Every structure is written in structure tokens, then in C-alpha cells.
Amino acid sequence: MPRYNPAAIEPKWQKYWDENRTFVTPRLPQGKKMYVLDMFPYPSGDGLHVGHPEGYTATDIVCRYHRMKGTSVMHPMGWDAFGLPAEQHAKKTGTAPRITTEQNIANFRRQLKMLGFSYDWDRELATTDVDYFRWTQFIFLVLYDTWFDPEQGRGRPIDELPLPKQIELKEDLVREYRDDHRLAYQLEAPVNWCPALGTVLANEEVIGGVSERGGHPVVRIPLRQWMLRITAYADRLEKDLDQLDWSESIKSLQRNWIGRSEGADVDFFIDDETTDDGRPSRERFTDWTSDRDEAGFPTKPGPDVLRVYTTRPDTLFGATYMVIAPEHPFVRRLTQPDQAKAVDTYCEQAARKSDLDRTDLAKNKTGVFTGSYAINPVNGEAIPIWVADYVLISYGTGAIMAVPAHDTRDFEFAQTFDIPIVAVVDPGKSTEVDRNEVLAGRQCSVEDGTAINSGIYDGLITADFKKTITTDLHKRGLGRKAVNYKLRDWLFSRQHFWGEPFPILHELDAAGKPTGRLRTVPADELPVDLPKDMKFDAAHDSPEPPLDKAPEDWLYVTLDGKRYKRETNSMPQWAGSCWYYLRFLDPKNDQALVDPEIEKAWMPVDLYVGGAEHAVLHLLYARFWHKVLHDRGYVSMDEPFQKLVNQGMILGEMEFTGYQDADGRWTSAAQVANAADNGQIDKRSGRPVVPVRVEPEAVEKQGESFVLVADPSIKIDSRAYKMSKSRGNVVNPDEVVSGFGADSLRLYEMFMGPLEAVKPWSMDGVSGVHGFLNRVWRMIVDERADELQLNEAIEDVEPDVDQNRMLHKTIHAVTQDLDQMAFNTAIARMMEFTNFFLKQDARPKSAMEKLVLMLSPFAPHMAEELWQLLGHDKTLAFEPWPAHDEAALREDAIEVPVQINGRLRAKIQVATDADAKTLLAAAKANERIAELLEGKTMVKEIVVPGRMVNFVVK
RNA sequence: GCGAGAGUGGCGGAAUUGGCAGACGCGCUGGAUUUAGGAUCCAGUGGGCAACACCCAUGCGGGUUCAAAUCCCGCCUCUCGCACCA
């Protein structure tokens, strides 16, 4: 088989690596270590997608490269295998989720092996393995057993939680107090229950009050849930980003999500007793302030105040009303009888809306007046308290002071309800707003500026004002500096079968009702496996988890004479992926989640590659767990992923789209607008049009855009779309491998462009790199012979100077590119090498060997085959990476551009090390330059040795 | 609206950080070989031009500099994320 035949050599070498256990990693690294991790896939029924091999090829190249540089490399692979699709499949077909999952894993494993990745398959694991989720459950117990000590800034065992004196000896109170501090706690939280689908939906699956799939009504009902107190770690999760080698854009996504803000908590006096006009009395307010003056600012607000959080304490004098969220506990209390009906109706409506609906209706502010007033602590003025759903109960204190002059939302609200607008910040000269309009209260300005209408604070600039007033409020016991986060606690339970069961038992009383007392399943009795034989209903009629219908012998447990019911919620898919990188290090350990010695030797993950879709949640959750495990002494470092790279999405092939109406008449793409019914119309005629795929031949570029060749007045859209089944532009790796081979697929995915960029697929591009591999093959192999043998141009001779220079230039460039993960340019370098040596009649064997070694991380199958042909009897996986020789790079002469007034006019040949003087002389001696300089006045001569010469003349 | 990133030939993309714009690949054009080509080889290929002279050209408009894709200012467009977070 003298022709390059990937279908034969790829399986051959895959078998070789398997049988020789080439990539099995030792327990502990020997010498320098490198832990390279891929985000493990969810093994869907559709199989691998060309997006998967992109990141996997990149990490495989890095691993193979570093092995050749003598590093101990850890490179495992596994499966994020819990998830809803297998459960839905079970409901439809009756096939148990475990069966479906195993089939899908087998398919994924086959596809990954087909691509020749150098994973240590002995470490393979799935989050659904009972031996694995035993430790996921164990970590849950750690979370349950931990409270966050804000003073030390770390998680500590719950029995170290200091107890307030008054509860010390009361068992039930102690229990409650502890439960209130655990990192894992229970909460009644609303879920989206869809009776028609018989399932609980995630927020993003509910659109406009109905399910995304099928459009069935969804109701929000409260359900007991498990929560994880990730907010306790918000500060560390944000700060520690600084020490990580992640792209700024991912860090900023995380920072954004955590959403730290600094401001102040401020108490506004409210009172059940009011004067005739319905406002709190002056005297009682004065008494309150003097009380506060003595007692200071209380940690928890009492019933006599409405506490707000603000990032703009400098605008306190401009607060003309207050707003509390419809769910605020004071709503009822503050509502005056004549407002009761309006407030009730409003709150009821708000309760029915999902968070999403509330924000969708952002355009118009709604709200109702409660009839009550609060007193602004800085100026003693009584201001009305409203209820409005633009204030969220889940952020800050669920109540705000509204400063319409300097907050756009408050401004809109105040305009709608005709509430006074008082400017307290003079924006000065501003490009954003009209200063006079702002001062008159007709325009809103959120900019910093100078304080006005603010009593003794007038004249202060915003930043100083904030500091000063926060200190003053604190002194008078009216407020305090505060920090808030957008990050919410993590809703950690799902009403699904196919997830990790919680190791939690609920105590039952004699009547079989829960007493509210919990008991954990002891760590040494884990795992809690899922019940084996469970029937699945296509839908069930209650939002309770499916495990509620588990067989009784699973569901009920009797311990120490007490009866318990198992927790029937299951953990979310995130749970298993939160710590898999630790288990890979020690996957068979049945004594610990990971042996500390091994953990210390291999962690942290030196390179983590995956899609940007996990930029926020997965990475945040995993970092959170890692920090808890660190605080509790299970792992040595407090960040798991040192370097993170996100591969860009691979889009479908470029498409040209034109628009036609029902009669087949074209409409220019520039004229197309979205119609109300999701369709598209011609803006001018109003006729509906439909997108039509246009062949590339029918299109040409004209100026900035593409137009129809047949009618250049018709503009055509050109873009690549995300691959999707519905668009029919999905590329299947199996297809590419059978057409071109795995090496071509790998090479193409790396050659497309920078790893992190979003890029469109092109089958022609695959055939392009396939052609390159063919040329490499022909450069080394005698294609005309019947037997596999070396090309007769391969000779056992020293390279000549030019050949040697090309060789070492290539080594130098490829090595540098690999260090920077610039795979596309590394491949280009090897193409140049190949183009050069194909023209050489004598190809030194040593040079060919070095190319094969450099190519091996990219196209390992072909490289192994050629390496063998070049006379080696074992794998090249551990051959030393070629080193370049600086001396070989030297050129005798170089070409230097000569410019006149910055324009290229000639190129001269000079010695490589020519100094400025020589260079200048050579430039002036050039015929063309001399001619052009004739009769001109020299203003300046710029000479950069080895680079260029520029004459500035008049 | 806020945040991040990006705009370079027909297409994907290079450009050692201010120093010859367009490496490498695709596509296209011409030629060679071939029964044939979606195989292989050779040559060409940013635009204008008879021209290898010259002019224009890195989203647009200014600026700094001997010199700008690269630095500064102001716009425009696209992609992604967040979205009433007080």
C-alpha cells in the first residue's frame, strides 16, 4: 500500500497504542508534571459533533508535545453522563436511563478512539458510576457539615460554629441554628411546574408563562429545595480570579455574574403610629435617631425601619419615594386600609409572573402606593412607600430608596406616577446629558458630579461624598458600608430520577409525616444507589420528584427504631462535573475521593480546555466546591484550574441567502425587515418574503456586500450559521474520518484558525490539509513501489546549508507556536518545509525524521507509520522533541527594504550583520535609489540594521 | 442599556508587537500529464494599469510618527454574555 491510506494505518496505530499501553500514566509524576484536561462531554444520543474534537485535538497536541519534552503528562477522559435526555427517553420507550447512557458512552468512546487521542483510558470514569457518585454524595455531606466563618473567611466544621448563649442547651434551637448556617440548606422555593408535560422546568424553558416545548401553561409553585450557600464564597470567588491564567473575557464574565457592588445599607424610619396626614411623627423620629445615636446600627433591622441598600448614598437627599418588592415581608403591614385592595391585586399579579416575564415587561413601570411613609434619615422628610415589581426581593434588602433624578428606573417610575424629581448631583459639563434639564428634574443623570441640594454636603464630588456620608451615617447609627452580590445561592435539587440521590434521610413521626428532623447517611455507608427497578410514567401528576414513587424498600429506612424517608430530590447535572478532575487522579480509590499524596503531586490542572458555554456556571460551581474541599482539608490548593482556554465554536459552512416573495421576485437583503409574525417582509412593498439559499456561483462581491450576478441591485446575505439539525448544516466526524482520515480531521480543525476564534467549517479546507498529508507522505514514501518503502530521494546524508536552515527555522517556529498554542501557524510552517523539500532531489533522512517528530502531535497515525518506515521499531511518543540550532538559522545575506518618504522603492542585498553605516552606503549605492534621490534635499536618514532604511527627502 | 471581543483579498486566516501588508491553505485562471479527474505537477492570482513604472488598499473619519493593520481620539458594523442587581 504505497499510497497514503489512513483507513489502514489509523486503526493499526490505535491498536498499537492500546496494546502497548502507551499512554498509561503512573500514579505519581516523574519529574516535571503537566495535567491537561478536557471538559468531558455529555454523551448524547447524537454522537460526537465536530466541535468536540476541536478542543480535544488541541489538548492532545499539547500532551504529545510535552511528553516528547520529557514531562509526565496526565490526560484523562470521562463522561458527564447524568442528564434529562436519558430520562425522557426512558419515559418514551421504557429503556432504563442507565442502559441508554451506557450505549451512548460506548458510541462516544468509539468515536474518540477513532480520532487517536492519547488519553489514559485506564482512568475513564462516568459521573453515573456508582463508585464515582458515592464520592459526589460524600462531598455533599462535607458541604452539609460546613459553615462559612466570615471572620476567618473560610468554611469550618459545623460543630465549631459558635452558638449564641440563649440557645446553647436547647437541642432543637441548636439544630435550627446550625441548619441556618450550613453550606447546604433547605428552602421553600418556587419551581416551574408544567402539569401537561408532567415535569418541572428550568427558568429558561419557560417563555411568557408557557413551556418552551409545546406551549403548555406553567405554574409557579413552592417546593422544598436544597440550596448551596455559594454566596458565602462570592468574595473569594471574585478575588481569586486575579491569580488565574484565564482570558480577561472569561474572568469578566465571572466577575459580571458574581456582580460585586459596594455601597451602604441605610435605615429609613417607619412607624405604626402616624399623625393625621398618615406620616410618622417628628417626635418619634427624633427619639429614634437619638436611640440610634447611642445604640449604633443594628446587624438585623428591627420592625421600626425599612432598610435599603444603595450604591449611591451620595444621592440620599434626592430620595423622593421608596419602593419595596411585592414579596417584601412588610407589604401587608405598610399597606393602609384604603390601599389594601390595589396592593393585594398587584402582588397577586406579580406572583404569577416569572422573573423572565417581569423583565420582559421592562418598558412600562408598574406599582401601587401603600399609603404609608418613611422618614429620610438625612433630612427628616417623609416620603411615600410604593410596591413595585421592578424591585427584586432577592437582591439587597428587597427595598430601595428611589432617587428619580439620578437613576433611570426610578426616573421612569416617577414620571409614570408623577412623583417629585429633585436633582442632587450637578453633572457639570457633560456630553451625555443636558445639564439644565437635569437640574430642573426633567432629565435623569447617572453620572458622577458635584453635590447640590444636599445640606452641609453641597459642593462635594461624588466619590468624596459617598465616603463622607457613609462614615457619618455609621457614626449616627443610621447606616453602614455594605457589599452586595448579584450571585444567588445555588438551587441544588432537581425533580428528576437520573441524578445523584442525596444521602439524606427525613425522620417520620408515627403518622408517617416528616418531623422536620434530618439524618445524614454516614459516609462509610455510601453510596446511596438509585432504586434498580423503577417504572417511568410518561408524565406524572404532581411536581414531586419521580423518586417519590420509588419502591418502598428503597424509599423507607428504619434506623435506631425510627422510621425515615429518603430524600427524593436528586442533584443537578453540575454536581458530577464539579470535581471529576480530582477523581481522574485516583479513580479506583475506595478509601478517599482522592489520595492526598496523589492530589498534591498532580494538582492543579495546568491546562483546561472547553467551550465558552461553561464559562460561568460550571467553572464557578467547580471553583466553589474546590474551595470548600480546600477549607476542609481534602485538597491542597484553593483553585483547581490554573490555565483555561475556551475553544471557539465551529459554525456550519458559509451560506448565501437571498429573499424572494411568493411570485419568485427577489428583494434586496437590505430591504428585508422582520414581520410581527416571525416572518420577514419587504420594507417598501410590505409583501412577505422567504429566505432562499443561493449557490456561491450565482453571487459576486460588489463593494461591501454580495449581490446576485444576474441582478446586482439585489443584495445577498452571507454568513455562517451555528450547526443545527434544523438547518441541516451539521458535520459528522464519522463522515470526515471515512472520507479523509482522522489525521486530516485533526489537522484541519487546528488549521482553520486560532483555537479561541469562532470559525466556519469548510469541506474544501479538509481536503486542503489532506493534500498536505499526501505531500508529506510522497516526500518520504516511494508511491510507485508495490511495497511500502522509502522514497529514493531519502538519503542518509547531512543536510546542506539551505536545507539545514529550512529545517531549523521550522523547528524553531513550530516549537514557539506550540508553546503559544498557535497550532494554525505551526502547521503552515510544516507546509512550507514540505513545499521546500519536495523540490529537493536529495532529502536527508535526519531532516525527514525531525519533521515526522514535529508532525506527530498533529497527525500521530501518519507520523508513527513514517517513523517506523524510517527504521524505528517503537512508538515515537517519547522521542525527544527536536531542538533547533541557532547557528543553522544564520543567513549570509538578507534582503533589506529601502524606502523614500516611507514608500518602498527598492530592496538591497546585504550581509546579515551589516551595521548602519554599511547599510546606508549600500542603500545609496542602489541604482534606483540614487536616481530618485537625485536633486532632492535629504532631511533625515533612518537606518534600522537588519530591518530597513528610510530616506526622508524634500 | 451595560460588559467583553472582533472587523485585513472571492473565502479561512498570517504579519517576531510600530519597520517589505496578504505567510500558509482553499478557491479561481492558464498550462503539462492523463481514457478520465473532485488525482498529480508547473505558473499566476488584493484592486487600478499596456506596464515588473506608478497609484490605491487592513470597517469609516481624524491624529501621533521618518514609518501605523499595529499607538491615540471620535464614529460605524458584527458576535458573545448579562439584562430592572438599586
Tab-separated table of C-alpha atoms in Angstrom, chain A residues 4 6 9-11 13-14 17 23 36 38 48-68 75 77 110-119 121 650 731-755 759 761-763 765-770 772-773 818 821-828 830-831 852-864 876-877 881:
chain	number	residue	atom	x	y	z
A	4	TYR	CA	-1.338	7.273	1.836
A	6	PRO	CA	-5.457	6.468	6.568
A	9	ILE	CA	-2.769	2.960	9.193
A	10	GLU	CA	-5.066	4.684	11.690
A	11	PRO	CA	-6.645	1.553	13.174
A	13	TRP	CA	-1.657	2.508	15.404
A	14	GLN	CA	-4.686	2.868	17.616
A	17	TRP	CA	-1.176	2.268	21.499
A	23	PHE	CA	-0.339	6.425	27.297
A	36	VAL	CA	-4.112	18.630	30.758
A	38	ASP	CA	-10.727	18.491	28.508
A	48	LEU	CA	-19.762	13.387	18.604
A	49	HIS	CA	-20.036	16.721	16.900
A	50	VAL	CA	-17.102	18.407	15.080
A	51	GLY	CA	-16.973	20.914	17.920
A	52	HIS	CA	-15.796	18.229	20.352
A	53	PRO	CA	-12.590	17.236	18.526
A	54	GLU	CA	-11.542	20.866	18.278
A	55	GLY	CA	-10.625	21.240	21.927
A	56	TYR	CA	-9.697	17.578	22.270
A	57	THR	CA	-7.219	17.798	19.398
A	58	ALA	CA	-5.667	20.930	20.861
A	59	THR	CA	-5.107	19.286	24.237
A	60	ASP	CA	-3.891	16.093	22.595
A	61	ILE	CA	-1.278	18.056	20.684
A	62	VAL	CA	-0.159	19.795	23.855
A	63	CYS	CA	0.088	16.440	25.654
A	64	ARG	CA	2.014	14.689	22.927
A	65	TYR	CA	4.343	17.657	22.599
A	66	HIS	CA	5.072	17.778	26.315
A	67	ARG	CA	5.605	14.027	26.577
A	68	MET	CA	8.303	14.406	23.941
A	75	HIS	CA	-4.568	13.368	30.227
A	77	MET	CA	-11.267	11.405	29.665
A	110	ARG	CA	-15.573	4.545	19.832
A	111	GLN	CA	-15.591	7.936	18.161
A	112	LEU	CA	-12.909	9.385	20.408
A	113	LYS	CA	-10.687	6.350	19.978
A	114	MET	CA	-11.113	6.659	16.241
A	115	LEU	CA	-9.501	10.093	16.437
A	116	GLY	CA	-6.339	8.814	18.068
A	117	PHE	CA	-6.318	10.859	21.255
A	118	SER	CA	-3.659	9.901	23.755
A	119	TYR	CA	-5.900	9.554	26.790
A	121	TRP	CA	-8.189	5.161	29.200
A	650	ILE	CA	-17.239	25.811	14.793
A	731	VAL	CA	-20.932	17.950	10.042
A	732	ASN	CA	-20.438	14.477	11.436
A	733	PRO	CA	-16.875	13.456	12.360
A	734	ASP	CA	-17.513	9.856	11.257
A	735	GLU	CA	-18.152	11.120	7.766
A	736	VAL	CA	-14.971	13.202	7.711
A	737	VAL	CA	-12.879	10.341	9.041
A	738	SER	CA	-14.170	7.898	6.463
A	739	GLY	CA	-13.548	10.399	3.693
A	740	PHE	CA	-10.179	11.800	4.703
A	741	GLY	CA	-8.971	10.068	7.862
A	742	ALA	CA	-8.652	11.135	11.475
A	743	ASP	CA	-5.302	12.845	10.925
A	744	SER	CA	-6.862	15.104	8.284
A	745	LEU	CA	-9.766	15.950	10.585
A	746	ARG	CA	-7.391	16.767	13.434
A	747	LEU	CA	-5.123	18.797	11.221
A	748	TYR	CA	-7.964	20.702	9.625
A	749	GLU	CA	-9.568	21.621	12.917
A	750	MET	CA	-6.260	23.078	14.023
A	751	PHE	CA	-5.519	24.765	10.716
A	752	MET	CA	-8.844	26.600	10.500
A	753	GLY	CA	-7.642	29.468	12.625
A	754	PRO	CA	-6.811	30.365	16.210
A	755	LEU	CA	-8.247	27.897	18.710
A	759	LYS	CA	-14.851	29.864	12.584
A	761	TRP	CA	-16.383	24.808	8.604
A	762	SER	CA	-15.242	24.138	5.054
A	763	MET	CA	-15.048	20.683	3.495
A	765	GLY	CA	-10.392	23.087	3.723
A	766	VAL	CA	-10.314	19.480	4.941
A	767	SER	CA	-9.322	18.297	1.504
A	768	GLY	CA	-6.630	21.002	1.526
A	769	VAL	CA	-4.876	19.664	4.616
A	770	HIS	CA	-5.474	16.149	3.347
A	772	PHE	CA	-0.705	18.357	2.593
A	773	LEU	CA	-0.576	14.995	4.366
A	818	LEU	CA	3.226	25.113	20.135
A	821	MET	CA	-0.927	27.067	21.246
A	822	ALA	CA	-0.802	28.727	17.809
A	823	PHE	CA	-1.467	25.472	16.002
A	824	ASN	CA	-2.592	27.021	12.727
A	825	THR	CA	0.719	28.753	12.102
A	826	ALA	CA	2.712	25.719	13.245
A	827	ILE	CA	1.000	23.717	10.516
A	828	ALA	CA	1.715	26.459	7.961
A	830	MET	CA	5.432	22.470	8.265
A	831	MET	CA	3.702	23.056	4.932
A	852	VAL	CA	7.908	13.431	11.351
A	853	LEU	CA	8.513	14.067	15.049
A	854	MET	CA	7.143	17.608	14.765
A	855	LEU	CA	4.130	16.417	12.834
A	856	SER	CA	3.399	13.621	15.281
A	857	PRO	CA	1.342	15.606	17.816
A	858	PHE	CA	-0.896	16.801	14.979
A	859	ALA	CA	-1.143	13.693	12.799
A	860	PRO	CA	0.026	10.917	15.108
A	861	HIS	CA	-1.042	7.939	12.993
A	862	MET	CA	0.790	9.012	9.876
A	863	ALA	CA	3.779	10.082	11.930
A	864	GLU	CA	4.052	6.676	13.623
A	876	LEU	CA	7.740	7.981	18.674
A	877	ALA	CA	5.551	9.203	21.528
A	881	TRP	CA	11.396	16.851	20.723
